[in-house]
Amino acid sequence: MTHRLVFLIALAIPFTFNAFLTEPTGAPRWKKHTIVSPMRGSINSVVASDFDKDGHIDIIATFNGHAYLFKGPNWKRTSIHKFGTGNSKRKPRPGCIHSCLLDVDQDGDMDLIGSNQTVFWLECPDEPFSGQAWKYRTVDDEILGTHCLITGDVNRDGKLDVIANSFRTKQHTPFPNSIVWLESPKNPHSDSPWKRHVFAHQDAPGGSHYMGFGDVNKDGRPDISCGAKGGPGFPGGEWFAWWEQPKDPTQPWKKHLLSDKQPGASNIHPEDVNGDGIMDFIATRGHSKGVLWFKGPKFKAIEIDPDLEGPHSLVTLDFDGDKDVDIITCGRGDKGTAVWYENNGKGQFTRHLIGKDQGSYDIRVVDMDGDKDLDVLIAGHQSKNVVWFENLK
């Protein structure tokens, strides 16, 4: 290949590359622990909290028709809900596509918010491991295709709300290609559905996936970002975008498209990547390849790792304690690679291997063993397991 041809190919690449992708060698830093061995069906989501307040982290995962609570540190399993007809007008699947935690009734413990054809919540009782089923209540059974559940105080009233997408078409839901935020009722123990606010009204086409939450334009109002895969069955996808919150958050929000040429777009978080005080975005193409960031204020796309296969899940946080934002993700296939990207504070990243041959649809960063460092908890999806990687640093 001639030098001229190489130069022309480089000019054709539409992104800037800004990463150090060498993986430092040395003693193993991570040890893999299995909580749930591979099952027949997928395990798509996992959450963690000390539900019984005994000083040990517990987890909840849904699969094989149940929501299961696992008591740490030995991971004894207790069924806290059996999915079946009668709780909702929609027939549930064997497990949730996504979940999150929220103290819905503000009683000091975390409740489970889940998406399984219906968005619902399970109330954590005083004795969560008693063997009694947690109380099930519907949050919203009109939206459909809820691939993501996150929390945030959208209307700034001091209470966390739930943000959820509804990517199915009008043949399946009254709220097609939309994203909503859900406000809990004044009496959360009632069976009243939550108040739905459709902020992205039919302007989130394709297979919308995961959202991010933060004040992008520094107007004091939090905004919401999202990514959507395209391809067969998901027309209008392959984009990353954010919605600007108006003064009245119950009214439609203004959509800002970041890019509509992102095959497999799935996950995007607003973060100040390079410490300049301007909001950027970190994103992954979970149904294709690659991790990237959009540099504000013009949101220029910069590739971090264009080759990572299927980085479906995403966590952004200061992982190493140096006061800048790092990235943790994992491929969704059963031969996926779990990695974290160390930020040098200027938006240049060094990739560190966490583990191989592990799929992920959901990833959480939490101190699983109480040793004051952060570990990585993964729901396996195609690898059909739940594992955690112990930080040996």
mmCIF file with all atom_site columns, N, CA, C and O in Angstrom, residues 175-213:
data_model
loop_
_atom_site.group_PDB
_atom_site.id
_atom_site.type_symbol
_atom_site.label_atom_id
_atom_site.label_alt_id
_atom_site.label_comp_id
_atom_site.label_asym_id
_atom_site.label_entity_id
_atom_site.label_seq_id
_atom_site.pdbx_PDB_ins_code
_atom_site.Cartn_x
_atom_site.Cartn_y
_atom_site.Cartn_z
_atom_site.occupancy
_atom_site.B_iso_or_equiv
_atom_site.pdbx_formal_charge
_atom_site.auth_seq_id
_atom_site.auth_comp_id
_atom_site.auth_asym_id
_atom_site.auth_atom_id
_atom_site.pdbx_PDB_model_num
ATOM 1   N N  . PHE A 1 175 ? -47.531 4.993  23.189 1.00 0.00 ? 175 PHE A N  1
ATOM 2   C CA . PHE A 1 175 ? -46.411 5.931  23.301 1.00 0.00 ? 175 PHE A CA 1
ATOM 3   C C  . PHE A 1 175 ? -45.207 5.397  22.525 1.00 0.00 ? 175 PHE A C  1
ATOM 4   O O  . PHE A 1 175 ? -44.176 5.051  23.092 1.00 0.00 ? 175 PHE A O  1
ATOM 5   N N  . PRO A 1 176 ? -45.345 5.317  21.183 1.00 0.00 ? 176 PRO A N  1
ATOM 6   C CA . PRO A 1 176 ? -44.280 4.730  20.380 1.00 0.00 ? 176 PRO A CA 1
ATOM 7   C C  . PRO A 1 176 ? -43.082 5.667  20.234 1.00 0.00 ? 176 PRO A C  1
ATOM 8   O O  . PRO A 1 176 ? -43.230 6.894  20.239 1.00 0.00 ? 176 PRO A O  1
ATOM 9   N N  . ASN A 1 177 ? -41.895 5.072  20.130 1.00 0.00 ? 177 ASN A N  1
ATOM 10  C CA . ASN A 1 177 ? -40.664 5.830  19.844 1.00 0.00 ? 177 ASN A CA 1
ATOM 11  C C  . ASN A 1 177 ? -40.539 7.052  20.753 1.00 0.00 ? 177 ASN A C  1
ATOM 12  O O  . ASN A 1 177 ? -40.224 8.146  20.302 1.00 0.00 ? 177 ASN A O  1
ATOM 13  N N  . SER A 1 178 ? -40.769 6.844  22.030 1.00 0.00 ? 178 SER A N  1
ATOM 14  C CA . SER A 1 178 ? -40.815 7.943  22.987 1.00 0.00 ? 178 SER A CA 1
ATOM 15  C C  . SER A 1 178 ? -39.962 7.634  24.213 1.00 0.00 ? 178 SER A C  1
ATOM 16  O O  . SER A 1 178 ? -39.548 6.489  24.431 1.00 0.00 ? 178 SER A O  1
ATOM 17  N N  . ILE A 1 179 ? -39.696 8.673  25.002 1.00 0.00 ? 179 ILE A N  1
ATOM 18  C CA . ILE A 1 179 ? -39.034 8.521  26.296 1.00 0.00 ? 179 ILE A CA 1
ATOM 19  C C  . ILE A 1 179 ? -39.822 9.339  27.313 1.00 0.00 ? 179 ILE A C  1
ATOM 20  O O  . ILE A 1 179 ? -40.288 10.437 27.004 1.00 0.00 ? 179 ILE A O  1
ATOM 21  N N  . VAL A 1 180 ? -39.967 8.799  28.517 1.00 0.00 ? 180 VAL A N  1
ATOM 22  C CA . VAL A 1 180 ? -40.816 9.435  29.516 1.00 0.00 ? 180 VAL A CA 1
ATOM 23  C C  . VAL A 1 180 ? -40.060 9.554  30.839 1.00 0.00 ? 180 VAL A C  1
ATOM 24  O O  . VAL A 1 180 ? -39.071 8.872  31.071 1.00 0.00 ? 180 VAL A O  1
ATOM 25  N N  . TRP A 1 181 ? -40.550 10.462 31.688 1.00 0.00 ? 181 TRP A N  1
ATOM 26  C CA . TRP A 1 181 ? -40.152 10.413 33.091 1.00 0.00 ? 181 TRP A CA 1
ATOM 27  C C  . TRP A 1 181 ? -41.403 10.222 33.925 1.00 0.00 ? 181 TRP A C  1
ATOM 28  O O  . TRP A 1 181 ? -42.481 10.711 33.590 1.00 0.00 ? 181 TRP A O  1
ATOM 29  N N  . LEU A 1 182 ? -41.251 9.432  34.979 1.00 0.00 ? 182 LEU A N  1
ATOM 30  C CA . LEU A 1 182 ? -42.379 8.947  35.771 1.00 0.00 ? 182 LEU A CA 1
ATOM 31  C C  . LEU A 1 182 ? -42.266 9.462  37.193 1.00 0.00 ? 182 LEU A C  1
ATOM 32  O O  . LEU A 1 182 ? -41.246 9.261  37.859 1.00 0.00 ? 182 LEU A O  1
ATOM 33  N N  . GLU A 1 183 ? -43.321 10.099 37.639 1.00 0.00 ? 183 GLU A N  1
ATOM 34  C CA . GLU A 1 183 ? -43.372 10.728 38.958 1.00 0.00 ? 183 GLU A CA 1
ATOM 35  C C  . GLU A 1 183 ? -44.208 9.856  39.886 1.00 0.00 ? 183 GLU A C  1
ATOM 36  O O  . GLU A 1 183 ? -45.356 9.518  39.570 1.00 0.00 ? 183 GLU A O  1
ATOM 37  N N  . SER A 1 184 ? -43.641 9.477  41.019 1.00 0.00 ? 184 SER A N  1
ATOM 38  C CA . SER A 1 184 ? -44.351 8.591  41.933 1.00 0.00 ? 184 SER A CA 1
ATOM 39  C C  . SER A 1 184 ? -45.554 9.289  42.554 1.00 0.00 ? 184 SER A C  1
ATOM 40  O O  . SER A 1 184 ? -45.542 10.510 42.754 1.00 0.00 ? 184 SER A O  1
ATOM 41  N N  . PRO A 1 185 ? -46.613 8.543  42.863 1.00 0.00 ? 185 PRO A N  1
ATOM 42  C CA . PRO A 1 185 ? -47.794 9.152  43.492 1.00 0.00 ? 185 PRO A CA 1
ATOM 43  C C  . PRO A 1 185 ? -47.485 9.637  44.904 1.00 0.00 ? 185 PRO A C  1
ATOM 44  O O  . PRO A 1 185 ? -46.518 9.199  45.535 1.00 0.00 ? 185 PRO A O  1
ATOM 45  N N  . LYS A 1 186 ? -48.304 10.541 45.398 1.00 0.00 ? 186 LYS A N  1
ATOM 46  C CA . LYS A 1 186 ? -48.093 11.067 46.754 1.00 0.00 ? 186 LYS A CA 1
ATOM 47  C C  . LYS A 1 186 ? -48.121 9.947  47.783 1.00 0.00 ? 186 LYS A C  1
ATOM 48  O O  . LYS A 1 186 ? -47.383 9.974  48.762 1.00 0.00 ? 186 LYS A O  1
ATOM 49  N N  . ASN A 1 187 ? -49.002 8.993  47.566 1.00 0.00 ? 187 ASN A N  1
ATOM 50  C CA . ASN A 1 187 ? -49.037 7.810  48.419 1.00 0.00 ? 187 ASN A CA 1
ATOM 51  C C  . ASN A 1 187 ? -48.443 6.638  47.633 1.00 0.00 ? 187 ASN A C  1
ATOM 52  O O  . ASN A 1 187 ? -49.146 5.966  46.869 1.00 0.00 ? 187 ASN A O  1
ATOM 53  N N  . PRO A 1 188 ? -47.144 6.370  47.774 1.00 0.00 ? 188 PRO A N  1
ATOM 54  C CA . PRO A 1 188 ? -46.519 5.332  46.949 1.00 0.00 ? 188 PRO A CA 1
ATOM 55  C C  . PRO A 1 188 ? -47.048 3.936  47.219 1.00 0.00 ? 188 PRO A C  1
ATOM 56  O O  . PRO A 1 188 ? -46.888 3.047  46.387 1.00 0.00 ? 188 PRO A O  1
ATOM 57  N N  . HIS A 1 189 ? -47.686 3.722  48.385 1.00 0.00 ? 189 HIS A N  1
ATOM 58  C CA . HIS A 1 189 ? -48.228 2.405  48.701 1.00 0.00 ? 189 HIS A CA 1
ATOM 59  C C  . HIS A 1 189 ? -49.597 2.169  48.080 1.00 0.00 ? 189 HIS A C  1
ATOM 60  O O  . HIS A 1 189 ? -50.156 1.078  48.210 1.00 0.00 ? 189 HIS A O  1
ATOM 61  N N  . SER A 1 190 ? -50.132 3.174  47.412 1.00 0.00 ? 190 SER A N  1
ATOM 62  C CA . SER A 1 190 ? -51.392 2.971  46.707 1.00 0.00 ? 190 SER A CA 1
ATOM 63  C C  . SER A 1 190 ? -51.110 2.204  45.424 1.00 0.00 ? 190 SER A C  1
ATOM 64  O O  . SER A 1 190 ? -49.970 2.029  45.010 1.00 0.00 ? 190 SER A O  1
ATOM 65  N N  . ASP A 1 191 ? -52.162 1.739  44.795 1.00 0.00 ? 191 ASP A N  1
ATOM 66  C CA . ASP A 1 191 ? -52.007 1.033  43.522 1.00 0.00 ? 191 ASP A CA 1
ATOM 67  C C  . ASP A 1 191 ? -52.177 1.967  42.336 1.00 0.00 ? 191 ASP A C  1
ATOM 68  O O  . ASP A 1 191 ? -52.351 1.504  41.198 1.00 0.00 ? 191 ASP A O  1
ATOM 69  N N  . SER A 1 192 ? -52.107 3.260  42.586 1.00 0.00 ? 192 SER A N  1
ATOM 70  C CA . SER A 1 192 ? -52.252 4.223  41.504 1.00 0.00 ? 192 SER A CA 1
ATOM 71  C C  . SER A 1 192 ? -51.022 4.182  40.593 1.00 0.00 ? 192 SER A C  1
ATOM 72  O O  . SER A 1 192 ? -49.887 4.101  41.086 1.00 0.00 ? 192 SER A O  1
ATOM 73  N N  . PRO A 1 193 ? -51.231 4.226  39.275 1.00 0.00 ? 193 PRO A N  1
ATOM 74  C CA . PRO A 1 193 ? -50.077 4.302  38.379 1.00 0.00 ? 193 PRO A CA 1
ATOM 75  C C  . PRO A 1 193 ? -49.342 5.629  38.571 1.00 0.00 ? 193 PRO A C  1
ATOM 76  O O  . PRO A 1 193 ? -49.923 6.615  39.021 1.00 0.00 ? 193 PRO A O  1
ATOM 77  N N  . TRP A 1 194 ? -48.097 5.622  38.247 1.00 0.00 ? 194 TRP A N  1
ATOM 78  C CA . TRP A 1 194 ? -47.299 6.820  38.393 1.00 0.00 ? 194 TRP A CA 1
ATOM 79  C C  . TRP A 1 194 ? -47.660 7.836  37.311 1.00 0.00 ? 194 TRP A C  1
ATOM 80  O O  . TRP A 1 194 ? -48.146 7.473  36.237 1.00 0.00 ? 194 TRP A O  1
ATOM 81  N N  . LYS A 1 195 ? -47.393 9.092  37.586 1.00 0.00 ? 195 LYS A N  1
ATOM 82  C CA . LYS A 1 195 ? -47.728 10.148 36.633 1.00 0.00 ? 195 LYS A CA 1
ATOM 83  C C  . LYS A 1 195 ? -46.686 10.161 35.530 1.00 0.00 ? 195 LYS A C  1
ATOM 84  O O  . LYS A 1 195 ? -45.505 10.336 35.776 1.00 0.00 ? 195 LYS A O  1
ATOM 85  N N  . ARG A 1 196 ? -47.151 9.965  34.306 1.00 0.00 ? 196 ARG A N  1
ATOM 86  C CA . ARG A 1 196 ? -46.267 9.861  33.148 1.00 0.00 ? 196 ARG A CA 1
ATOM 87  C C  . ARG A 1 196 ? -46.122 11.217 32.453 1.00 0.00 ? 196 ARG A C  1
ATOM 88  O O  . ARG A 1 196 ? -47.102 11.869 32.132 1.00 0.00 ? 196 ARG A O  1
ATOM 89  N N  . HIS A 1 197 ? -44.867 11.594 32.183 1.00 0.00 ? 197 HIS A N  1
ATOM 90  C CA . HIS A 1 197 ? -44.579 12.804 31.424 1.00 0.00 ? 197 HIS A CA 1
ATOM 91  C C  . HIS A 1 197 ? -43.755 12.402 30.200 1.00 0.00 ? 197 HIS A C  1
ATOM 92  O O  . HIS A 1 197 ? -42.617 11.934 30.326 1.00 0.00 ? 197 HIS A O  1
ATOM 93  N N  . VAL A 1 198 ? -44.333 12.559 29.016 1.00 0.00 ? 198 VAL A N  1
ATOM 94  C CA . VAL A 1 198 ? -43.659 12.161 27.779 1.00 0.00 ? 198 VAL A CA 1
ATOM 95  C C  . VAL A 1 198 ? -42.848 13.360 27.287 1.00 0.00 ? 198 VAL A C  1
ATOM 96  O O  . VAL A 1 198 ? -43.382 14.274 26.676 1.00 0.00 ? 198 VAL A O  1
ATOM 97  N N  . PHE A 1 199 ? -41.543 13.352 27.563 1.00 0.00 ? 199 PHE A N  1
ATOM 98  C CA . PHE A 1 199 ? -40.735 14.515 27.193 1.00 0.00 ? 199 PHE A CA 1
ATOM 99  C C  . PHE A 1 199 ? -40.157 14.380 25.780 1.00 0.00 ? 199 PHE A C  1
ATOM 100 O O  . PHE A 1 199 ? -39.848 15.384 25.138 1.00 0.00 ? 199 PHE A O  1
ATOM 101 N N  . ALA A 1 200 ? -39.985 13.147 25.303 1.00 0.00 ? 200 ALA A N  1
ATOM 102 C CA . ALA A 1 200 ? -39.521 12.911 23.934 1.00 0.00 ? 200 ALA A CA 1
ATOM 103 C C  . ALA A 1 200 ? -40.661 12.211 23.209 1.00 0.00 ? 200 ALA A C  1
ATOM 104 O O  . ALA A 1 200 ? -40.767 10.984 23.230 1.00 0.00 ? 200 ALA A O  1
ATOM 105 N N  . HIS A 1 201 ? -41.537 12.990 22.594 1.00 0.00 ? 201 HIS A N  1
ATOM 106 C CA . HIS A 1 201 ? -42.795 12.464 22.053 1.00 0.00 ? 201 HIS A CA 1
ATOM 107 C C  . HIS A 1 201 ? -42.583 11.997 20.618 1.00 0.00 ? 201 HIS A C  1
ATOM 108 O O  . HIS A 1 201 ? -42.510 12.800 19.678 1.00 0.00 ? 201 HIS A O  1
ATOM 109 N N  . GLN A 1 202 ? -42.438 10.679 20.442 1.00 0.00 ? 202 GLN A N  1
ATOM 110 C CA . GLN A 1 202 ? -42.284 10.048 19.137 1.00 0.00 ? 202 GLN A CA 1
ATOM 111 C C  . GLN A 1 202 ? -41.089 10.597 18.350 1.00 0.00 ? 202 GLN A C  1
ATOM 112 O O  . GLN A 1 202 ? -41.078 10.530 17.109 1.00 0.00 ? 202 GLN A O  1
ATOM 113 N N  . ASP A 1 203 ? -40.089 11.122 19.044 1.00 0.00 ? 203 ASP A N  1
ATOM 114 C CA . ASP A 1 203 ? -38.887 11.589 18.341 1.00 0.00 ? 203 ASP A CA 1
ATOM 115 C C  . ASP A 1 203 ? -37.645 10.836 18.807 1.00 0.00 ? 203 ASP A C  1
ATOM 116 O O  . ASP A 1 203 ? -36.530 11.338 18.726 1.00 0.00 ? 203 ASP A O  1
ATOM 117 N N  . ALA A 1 204 ? -37.850 9.584  19.272 1.00 0.00 ? 204 ALA A N  1
ATOM 118 C CA . ALA A 1 204 ? -36.742 8.697  19.621 1.00 0.00 ? 204 ALA A CA 1
ATOM 119 C C  . ALA A 1 204 ? -36.905 7.392  18.848 1.00 0.00 ? 204 ALA A C  1
ATOM 120 O O  . ALA A 1 204 ? -37.154 6.329  19.424 1.00 0.00 ? 204 ALA A O  1
ATOM 121 N N  . PRO A 1 205 ? -36.771 7.436  17.504 1.00 0.00 ? 205 PRO A N  1
ATOM 122 C CA . PRO A 1 205 ? -37.032 6.257  16.681 1.00 0.00 ? 205 PRO A CA 1
ATOM 123 C C  . PRO A 1 205 ? -35.925 5.217  16.794 1.00 0.00 ? 205 PRO A C  1
ATOM 124 O O  . PRO A 1 205 ? -34.854 5.462  17.359 1.00 0.00 ? 205 PRO A O  1
ATOM 125 N N  . GLY A 1 206 ? -36.201 4.040  16.227 1.00 0.00 ? 206 GLY A N  1
ATOM 126 C CA . GLY A 1 206 ? -35.230 2.960  16.270 1.00 0.00 ? 206 GLY A CA 1
ATOM 127 C C  . GLY A 1 206 ? -35.277 2.234  17.600 1.00 0.00 ? 206 GLY A C  1
ATOM 128 O O  . GLY A 1 206 ? -36.258 2.308  18.340 1.00 0.00 ? 206 GLY A O  1
ATOM 129 N N  . GLY A 1 207 ? -34.220 1.524  17.894 1.00 0.00 ? 207 GLY A N  1
ATOM 130 C CA . GLY A 1 207 ? -34.152 0.764  19.141 1.00 0.00 ? 207 GLY A CA 1
ATOM 131 C C  . GLY A 1 207 ? -33.467 1.563  20.222 1.00 0.00 ? 207 GLY A C  1
ATOM 132 O O  . GLY A 1 207 ? -32.288 1.332  20.537 1.00 0.00 ? 207 GLY A O  1
ATOM 133 N N  . SER A 1 208 ? -34.198 2.524  20.812 1.00 0.00 ? 208 SER A N  1
ATOM 134 C CA . SER A 1 208 ? -33.590 3.345  21.863 1.00 0.00 ? 208 SER A CA 1
ATOM 135 C C  . SER A 1 208 ? -33.183 2.448  23.026 1.00 0.00 ? 208 SER A C  1
ATOM 136 O O  . SER A 1 208 ? -33.898 1.527  23.396 1.00 0.00 ? 208 SER A O  1
ATOM 137 N N  . HIS A 1 209 ? -32.021 2.741  23.591 1.00 0.00 ? 209 HIS A N  1
ATOM 138 C CA . HIS A 1 209 ? -31.461 1.874  24.608 1.00 0.00 ? 209 HIS A CA 1
ATOM 139 C C  . HIS A 1 209 ? -31.326 2.590  25.945 1.00 0.00 ? 209 HIS A C  1
ATOM 140 O O  . HIS A 1 209 ? -32.297 2.732  26.673 1.00 0.00 ? 209 HIS A O  1
ATOM 141 N N  . TYR A 1 210 ? -30.150 3.073  26.251 1.00 0.00 ? 210 TYR A N  1
ATOM 142 C CA . TYR A 1 210 ? -29.876 3.553  27.605 1.00 0.00 ? 210 TYR A CA 1
ATOM 143 C C  . TYR A 1 210 ? -29.733 5.065  27.651 1.00 0.00 ? 210 TYR A C  1
ATOM 144 O O  . TYR A 1 210 ? -29.199 5.688  26.741 1.00 0.00 ? 210 TYR A O  1
ATOM 145 N N  . MET A 1 211 ? -30.173 5.636  28.783 1.00 0.00 ? 211 MET A N  1
ATOM 146 C CA . MET A 1 211 ? -30.180 7.074  28.959 1.00 0.00 ? 211 MET A CA 1
ATOM 147 C C  . MET A 1 211 ? -29.103 7.526  29.932 1.00 0.00 ? 211 MET A C  1
ATOM 148 O O  . MET A 1 211 ? -28.612 6.756  30.750 1.00 0.00 ? 211 MET A O  1
ATOM 149 N N  . GLY A 1 212 ? -28.775 8.808  29.815 1.00 0.00 ? 212 GLY A N  1
ATOM 150 C CA . GLY A 1 212 ? -27.918 9.489  30.774 1.00 0.00 ? 212 GLY A CA 1
ATOM 151 C C  . GLY A 1 212 ? -28.613 10.722 31.281 1.00 0.00 ? 212 GLY A C  1
ATOM 152 O O  . GLY A 1 212 ? -29.551 11.243 30.651 1.00 0.00 ? 212 GLY A O  1
ATOM 153 N N  . PHE A 1 213 ? -28.164 11.236 32.412 1.00 0.00 ? 213 PHE A N  1
ATOM 154 C CA . PHE A 1 213 ? -28.880 12.308 33.112 1.00 0.00 ? 213 PHE A CA 1
ATOM 155 C C  . PHE A 1 213 ? -27.876 13.328 33.605 1.00 0.00 ? 213 PHE A C  1
ATOM 156 O O  . PHE A 1 213 ? -26.905 12.966 34.285 1.00 0.00 ? 213 PHE A O  1
#
